[in-house]
CSV table of C-alpha atoms and ligand atoms in Angstrom, one decimal:
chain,number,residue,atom,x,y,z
Y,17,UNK,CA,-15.5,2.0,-36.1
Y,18,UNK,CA,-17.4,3.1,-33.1
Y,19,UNK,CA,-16.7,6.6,-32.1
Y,20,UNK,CA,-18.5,7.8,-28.2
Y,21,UNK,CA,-18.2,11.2,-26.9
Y,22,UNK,CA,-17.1,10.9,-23.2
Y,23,UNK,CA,-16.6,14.5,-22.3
Y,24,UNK,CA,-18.8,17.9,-23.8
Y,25,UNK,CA,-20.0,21.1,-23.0
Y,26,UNK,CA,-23.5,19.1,-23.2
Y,27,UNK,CA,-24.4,15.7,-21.7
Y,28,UNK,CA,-26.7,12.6,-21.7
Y,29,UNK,CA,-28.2,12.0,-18.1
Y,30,UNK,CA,-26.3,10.6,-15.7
Y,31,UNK,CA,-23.2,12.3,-17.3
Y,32,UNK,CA,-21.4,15.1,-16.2
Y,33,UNK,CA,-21.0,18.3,-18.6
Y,34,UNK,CA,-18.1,20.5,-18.6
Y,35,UNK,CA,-16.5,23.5,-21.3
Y,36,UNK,CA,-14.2,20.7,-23.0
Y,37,UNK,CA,-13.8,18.0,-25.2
Y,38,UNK,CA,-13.1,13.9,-24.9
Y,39,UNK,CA,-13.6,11.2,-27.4
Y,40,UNK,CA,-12.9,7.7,-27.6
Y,41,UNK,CA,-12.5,5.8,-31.1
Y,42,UNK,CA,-13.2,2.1,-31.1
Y,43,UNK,CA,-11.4,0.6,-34.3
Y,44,UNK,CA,-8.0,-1.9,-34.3
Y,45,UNK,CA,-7.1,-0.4,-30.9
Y,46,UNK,CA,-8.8,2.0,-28.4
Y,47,UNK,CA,-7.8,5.3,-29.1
Y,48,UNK,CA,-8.7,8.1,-26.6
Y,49,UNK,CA,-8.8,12.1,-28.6
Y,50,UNK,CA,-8.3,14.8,-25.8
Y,51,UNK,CA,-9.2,14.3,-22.3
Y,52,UNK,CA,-11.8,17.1,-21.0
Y,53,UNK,CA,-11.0,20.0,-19.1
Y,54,UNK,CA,-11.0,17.6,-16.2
Y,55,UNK,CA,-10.0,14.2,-14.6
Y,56,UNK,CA,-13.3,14.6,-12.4
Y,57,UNK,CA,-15.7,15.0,-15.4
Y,58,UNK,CA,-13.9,12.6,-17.6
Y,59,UNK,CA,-13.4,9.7,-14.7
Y,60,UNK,CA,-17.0,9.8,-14.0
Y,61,UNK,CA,-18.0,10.0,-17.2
Y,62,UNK,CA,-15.9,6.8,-18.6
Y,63,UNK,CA,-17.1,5.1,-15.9
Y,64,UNK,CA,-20.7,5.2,-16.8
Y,65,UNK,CA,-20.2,4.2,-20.4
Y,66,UNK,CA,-17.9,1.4,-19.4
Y,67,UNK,CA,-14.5,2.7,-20.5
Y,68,UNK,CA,-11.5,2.0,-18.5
Y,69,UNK,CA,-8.4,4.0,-18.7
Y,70,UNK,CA,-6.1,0.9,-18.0
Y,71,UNK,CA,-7.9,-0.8,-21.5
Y,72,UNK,CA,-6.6,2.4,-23.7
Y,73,UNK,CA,-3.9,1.9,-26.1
Y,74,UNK,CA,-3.1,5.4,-27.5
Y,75,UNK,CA,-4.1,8.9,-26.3
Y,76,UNK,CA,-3.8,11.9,-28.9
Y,77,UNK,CA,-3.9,15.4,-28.0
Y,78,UNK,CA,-5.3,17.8,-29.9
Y,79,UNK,CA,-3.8,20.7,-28.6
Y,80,UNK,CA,-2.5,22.1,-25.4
Y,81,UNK,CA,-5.6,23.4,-24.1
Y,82,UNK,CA,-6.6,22.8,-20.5
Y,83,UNK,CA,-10.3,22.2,-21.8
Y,84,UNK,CA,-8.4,19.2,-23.7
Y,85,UNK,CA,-5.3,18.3,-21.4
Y,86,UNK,CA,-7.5,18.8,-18.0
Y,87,UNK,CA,-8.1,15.3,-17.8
Y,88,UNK,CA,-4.9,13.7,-18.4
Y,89,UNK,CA,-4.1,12.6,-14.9
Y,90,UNK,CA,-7.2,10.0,-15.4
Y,91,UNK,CA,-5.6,8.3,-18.0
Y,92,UNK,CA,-1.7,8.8,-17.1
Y,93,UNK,CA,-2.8,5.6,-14.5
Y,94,UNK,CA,-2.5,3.9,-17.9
Y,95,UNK,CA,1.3,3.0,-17.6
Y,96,UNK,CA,1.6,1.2,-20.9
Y,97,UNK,CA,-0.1,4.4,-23.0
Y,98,UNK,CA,1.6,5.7,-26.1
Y,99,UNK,CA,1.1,9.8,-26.8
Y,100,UNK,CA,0.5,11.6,-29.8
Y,101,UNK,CA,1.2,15.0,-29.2
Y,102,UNK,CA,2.9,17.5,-31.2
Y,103,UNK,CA,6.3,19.2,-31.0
Y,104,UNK,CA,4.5,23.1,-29.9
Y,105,UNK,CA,3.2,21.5,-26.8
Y,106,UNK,CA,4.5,23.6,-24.0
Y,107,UNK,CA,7.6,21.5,-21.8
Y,108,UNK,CA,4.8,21.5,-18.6
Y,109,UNK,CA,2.8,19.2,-20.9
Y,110,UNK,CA,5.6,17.1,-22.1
Y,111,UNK,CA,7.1,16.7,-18.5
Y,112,UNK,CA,3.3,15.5,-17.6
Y,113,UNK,CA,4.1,12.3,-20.2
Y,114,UNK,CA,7.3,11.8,-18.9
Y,115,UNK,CA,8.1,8.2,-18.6
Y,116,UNK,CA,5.3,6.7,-21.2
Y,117,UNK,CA,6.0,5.9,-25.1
Y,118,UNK,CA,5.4,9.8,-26.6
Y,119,UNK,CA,5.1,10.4,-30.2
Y,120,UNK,CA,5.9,13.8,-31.7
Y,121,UNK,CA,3.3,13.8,-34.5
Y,122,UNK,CA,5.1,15.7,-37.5
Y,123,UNK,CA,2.7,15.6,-41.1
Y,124,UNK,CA,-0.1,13.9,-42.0
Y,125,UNK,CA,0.2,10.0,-41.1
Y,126,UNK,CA,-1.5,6.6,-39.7
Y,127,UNK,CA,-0.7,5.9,-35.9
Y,128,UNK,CA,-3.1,2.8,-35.6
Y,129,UNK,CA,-4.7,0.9,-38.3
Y,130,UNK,CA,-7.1,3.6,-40.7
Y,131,UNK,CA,-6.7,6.3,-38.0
Y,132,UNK,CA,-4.6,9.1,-39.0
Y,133,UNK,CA,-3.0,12.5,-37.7
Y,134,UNK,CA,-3.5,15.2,-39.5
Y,135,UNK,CA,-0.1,16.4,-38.6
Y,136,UNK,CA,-0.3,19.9,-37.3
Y,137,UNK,CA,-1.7,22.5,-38.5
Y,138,UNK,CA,-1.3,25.8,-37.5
Y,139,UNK,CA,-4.3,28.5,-37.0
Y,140,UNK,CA,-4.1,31.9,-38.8
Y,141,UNK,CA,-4.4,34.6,-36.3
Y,142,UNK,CA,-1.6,36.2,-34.0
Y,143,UNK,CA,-1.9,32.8,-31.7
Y,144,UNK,CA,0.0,30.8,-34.3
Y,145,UNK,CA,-0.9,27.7,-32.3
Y,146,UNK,CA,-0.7,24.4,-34.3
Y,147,UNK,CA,-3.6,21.6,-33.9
Y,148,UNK,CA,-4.0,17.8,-34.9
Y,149,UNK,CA,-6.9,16.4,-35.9
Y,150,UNK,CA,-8.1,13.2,-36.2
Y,151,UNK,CA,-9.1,11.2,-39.5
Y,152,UNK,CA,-10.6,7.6,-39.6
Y,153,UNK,CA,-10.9,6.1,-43.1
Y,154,UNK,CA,-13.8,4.0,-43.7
Y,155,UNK,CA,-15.2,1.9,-46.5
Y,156,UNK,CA,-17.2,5.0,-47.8
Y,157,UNK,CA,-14.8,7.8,-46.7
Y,158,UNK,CA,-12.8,9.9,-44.3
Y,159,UNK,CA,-14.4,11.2,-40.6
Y,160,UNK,CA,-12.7,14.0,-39.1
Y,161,UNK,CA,-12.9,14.5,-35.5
Y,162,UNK,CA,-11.6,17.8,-34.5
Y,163,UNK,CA,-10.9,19.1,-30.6
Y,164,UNK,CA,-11.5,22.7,-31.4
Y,165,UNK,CA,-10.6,23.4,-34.8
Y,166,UNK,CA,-8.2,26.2,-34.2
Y,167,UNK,CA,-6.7,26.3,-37.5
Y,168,UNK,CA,-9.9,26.7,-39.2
Y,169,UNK,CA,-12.3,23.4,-39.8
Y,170,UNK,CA,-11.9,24.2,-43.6
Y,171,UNK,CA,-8.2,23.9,-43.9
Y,172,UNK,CA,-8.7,20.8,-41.8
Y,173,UNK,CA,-11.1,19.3,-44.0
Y,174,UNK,CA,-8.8,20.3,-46.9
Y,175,UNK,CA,-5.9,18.2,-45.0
Y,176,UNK,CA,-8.5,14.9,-44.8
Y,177,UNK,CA,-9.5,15.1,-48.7
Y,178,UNK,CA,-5.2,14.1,-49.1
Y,179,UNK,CA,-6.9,10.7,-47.7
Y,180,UNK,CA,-10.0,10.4,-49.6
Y,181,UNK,CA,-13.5,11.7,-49.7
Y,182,UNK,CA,-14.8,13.4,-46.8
Y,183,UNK,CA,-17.9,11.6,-45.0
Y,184,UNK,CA,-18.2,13.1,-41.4
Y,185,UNK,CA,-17.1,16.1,-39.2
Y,186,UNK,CA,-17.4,15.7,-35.2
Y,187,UNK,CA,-15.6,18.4,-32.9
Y,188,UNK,CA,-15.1,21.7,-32.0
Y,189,UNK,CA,-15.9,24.1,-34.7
Y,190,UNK,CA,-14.6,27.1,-33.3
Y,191,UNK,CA,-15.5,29.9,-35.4
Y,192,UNK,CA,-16.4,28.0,-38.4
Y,193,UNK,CA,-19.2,29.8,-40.9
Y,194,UNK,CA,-18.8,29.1,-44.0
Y,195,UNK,CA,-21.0,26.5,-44.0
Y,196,UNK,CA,-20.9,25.5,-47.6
Y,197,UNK,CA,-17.9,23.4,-46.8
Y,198,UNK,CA,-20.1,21.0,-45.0
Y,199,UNK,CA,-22.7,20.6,-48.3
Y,200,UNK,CA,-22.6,17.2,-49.3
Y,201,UNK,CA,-21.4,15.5,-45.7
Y,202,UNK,CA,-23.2,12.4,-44.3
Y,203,UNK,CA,-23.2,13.1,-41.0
Y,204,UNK,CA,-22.5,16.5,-39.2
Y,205,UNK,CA,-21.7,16.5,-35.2
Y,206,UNK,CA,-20.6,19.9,-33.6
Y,207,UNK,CA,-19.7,19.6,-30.6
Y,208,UNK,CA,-17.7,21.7,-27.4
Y,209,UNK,CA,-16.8,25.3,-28.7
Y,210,UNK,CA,-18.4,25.4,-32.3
Y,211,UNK,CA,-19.8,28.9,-32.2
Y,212,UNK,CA,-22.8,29.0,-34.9
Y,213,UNK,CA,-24.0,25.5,-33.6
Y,214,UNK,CA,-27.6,26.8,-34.1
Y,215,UNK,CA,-26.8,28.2,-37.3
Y,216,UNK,CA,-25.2,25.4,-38.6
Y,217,UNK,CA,-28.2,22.6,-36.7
Y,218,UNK,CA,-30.9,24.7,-38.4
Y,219,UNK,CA,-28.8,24.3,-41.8
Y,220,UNK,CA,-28.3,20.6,-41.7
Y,221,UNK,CA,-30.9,19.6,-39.7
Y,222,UNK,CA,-31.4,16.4,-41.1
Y,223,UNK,CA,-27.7,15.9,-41.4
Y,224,UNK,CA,-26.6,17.1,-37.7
Y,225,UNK,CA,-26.3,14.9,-34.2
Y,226,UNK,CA,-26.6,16.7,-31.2
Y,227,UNK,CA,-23.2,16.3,-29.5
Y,228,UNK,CA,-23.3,15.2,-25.8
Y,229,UNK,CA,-20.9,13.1,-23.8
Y,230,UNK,CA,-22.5,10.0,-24.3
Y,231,UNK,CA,-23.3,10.4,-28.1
Y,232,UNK,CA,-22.1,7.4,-29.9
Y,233,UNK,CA,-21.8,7.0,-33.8
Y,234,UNK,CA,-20.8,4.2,-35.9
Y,235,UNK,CA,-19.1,3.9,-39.7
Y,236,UNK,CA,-18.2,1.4,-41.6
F,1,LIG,ZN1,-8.5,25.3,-27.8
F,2,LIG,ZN1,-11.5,23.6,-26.6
C-alpha cells in the first residue's frame, strides 16, 4: 500500500503548507483521509503529485474539523464518491455530501479491501467529540493513520491491536506524551497538530519520518 501526504502543516517544495491534514492511501481502491483546511492548498497540492479528484473512490473524514473538511469542495467534483463519515458530524457537513453515496461509519470495520475504520471514538475531555481513524493491515501488521487524534493516540492504537499487531502511526498526535506506547513501532510519522513532535523525533530518531505534504511511505 502506498500512503502520500497531500496536505500538512509542513511541505516538500513546490507544495503548499497549511494548519491541516490530507492523505491519500493507494491499496484495492484510492482512498482519500481528510481533506486539508482548504480546497486551494489541497487542489494545488494533488495536482503536483499527480492525484486527481475525479480518480478517487472513497473519502473518509476524520472528524468535523475545518483543518480536515476545508477542502471538501475539491473533491465533491467527484460525483461518483462514497463518504465515510460518522453520525456526530454536524447537519452543515452532512448537507455538504448531499446527493453522493454517504456511509455512517458505526464500530470498528473494513470499508475497502484491508483498510478499516476504527469506528468512532470519542475524546475524554468536556468536547466529547468522536474521531475515526484509519487502519491498513499489512503482511507484517496494522498502520494507523490518524487526522488529529482527539481521543487520545493511545486509545486509538488500543482499537488497531483488535486487528493485529501494530506496525506504524502517521497523523495528528495531538497531545500525545506518553511516548512508551510508540516503543517497539517500525515506522513513526507525526504529522499536522502532534504537540511534542520534537520530543517525540528526538526519541525515535531512527524510527521517525518527517511529515510533509509530499511524504510518501510504502508497506507491504
Ligand atoms: Zn481536530
Ligand atoms: Zn486537525
Amino acid at each position: 500500500m502506498k500512503i502520500t501526504i497531500i496536505v500538512d502543516n509542513e511541505a516538500n517544495q513546490g507544495l503548499k503548507k497549511e494548519w491541516g491534514f490530507a492523505c491519500f492511501i493507494e491499496s484495492a481502491e484510492r482512498i482519500l483521509f481528510d481533506t486539508g483546511a482548504s480546497a486551494e492548498v489541497i487542489s494545488h497540492n494533488a495536482k503536483e503529485l499527480g492525484i486527481e479528484a475525479k480518480a478517487i473512490d472513497k473519502l473518509v473524514i476524520s472528524h468535523d474539523h475545518w483543518d480536515h473538511t476545508g477542502g471538501l469542495n475539491w473533491v465533491l467534483q467527484n460525483k461518483g464518491l462514497k463518504v465515510y463519515i460518522l453520525e456526530s458530524f454536524s447537519s452543515q457537513l452532512k448537507q455538504e455530501l448531499g446527493g453522493l453515496e454517504v456511509v455512517e461509519v458505526e464500530e470498528l470495520g473494513e470499508i475497502s479491501r484491508d483498510v478499516y475504520s476504527t469506528g468512532p471514538i470519542e475524546s475524554a475531555d468536556k468536547y466529547r467529540l468522536y474521531e475515526q481513524a484509519l487502519l491498513l493491515k499489512t503482511e507484517k501488521g496494522i498502520v494507523i493513520i490518524t487526522g488529529c487524534a482527539h481521543p487520545g493516540l493511545e486509545r486509538i492504537i488500543e482499537r488497531a491491536k483488535q486487528l493485529g499487531k501494530v506496525r506504524a502511526v502517521i497523523g495528528g498526535f495531538h497531545g500525545f506524551n506518553r511516548l512508551e506506547a510508540l516503543r517497539g513501532l517500525e515506522v513513526i510519522v507525526p504529522c499536522h497538530c502532534t504537540q511534542y513532535k520534537e520530543k517525540i523525533m528526538q526519541t525515535f530518531a531512527d524510527k521517525v519520518k518527517p511529515c510533509k505534504a509530499g511524504l510518501t511511505l510504502e508497506f507491504r
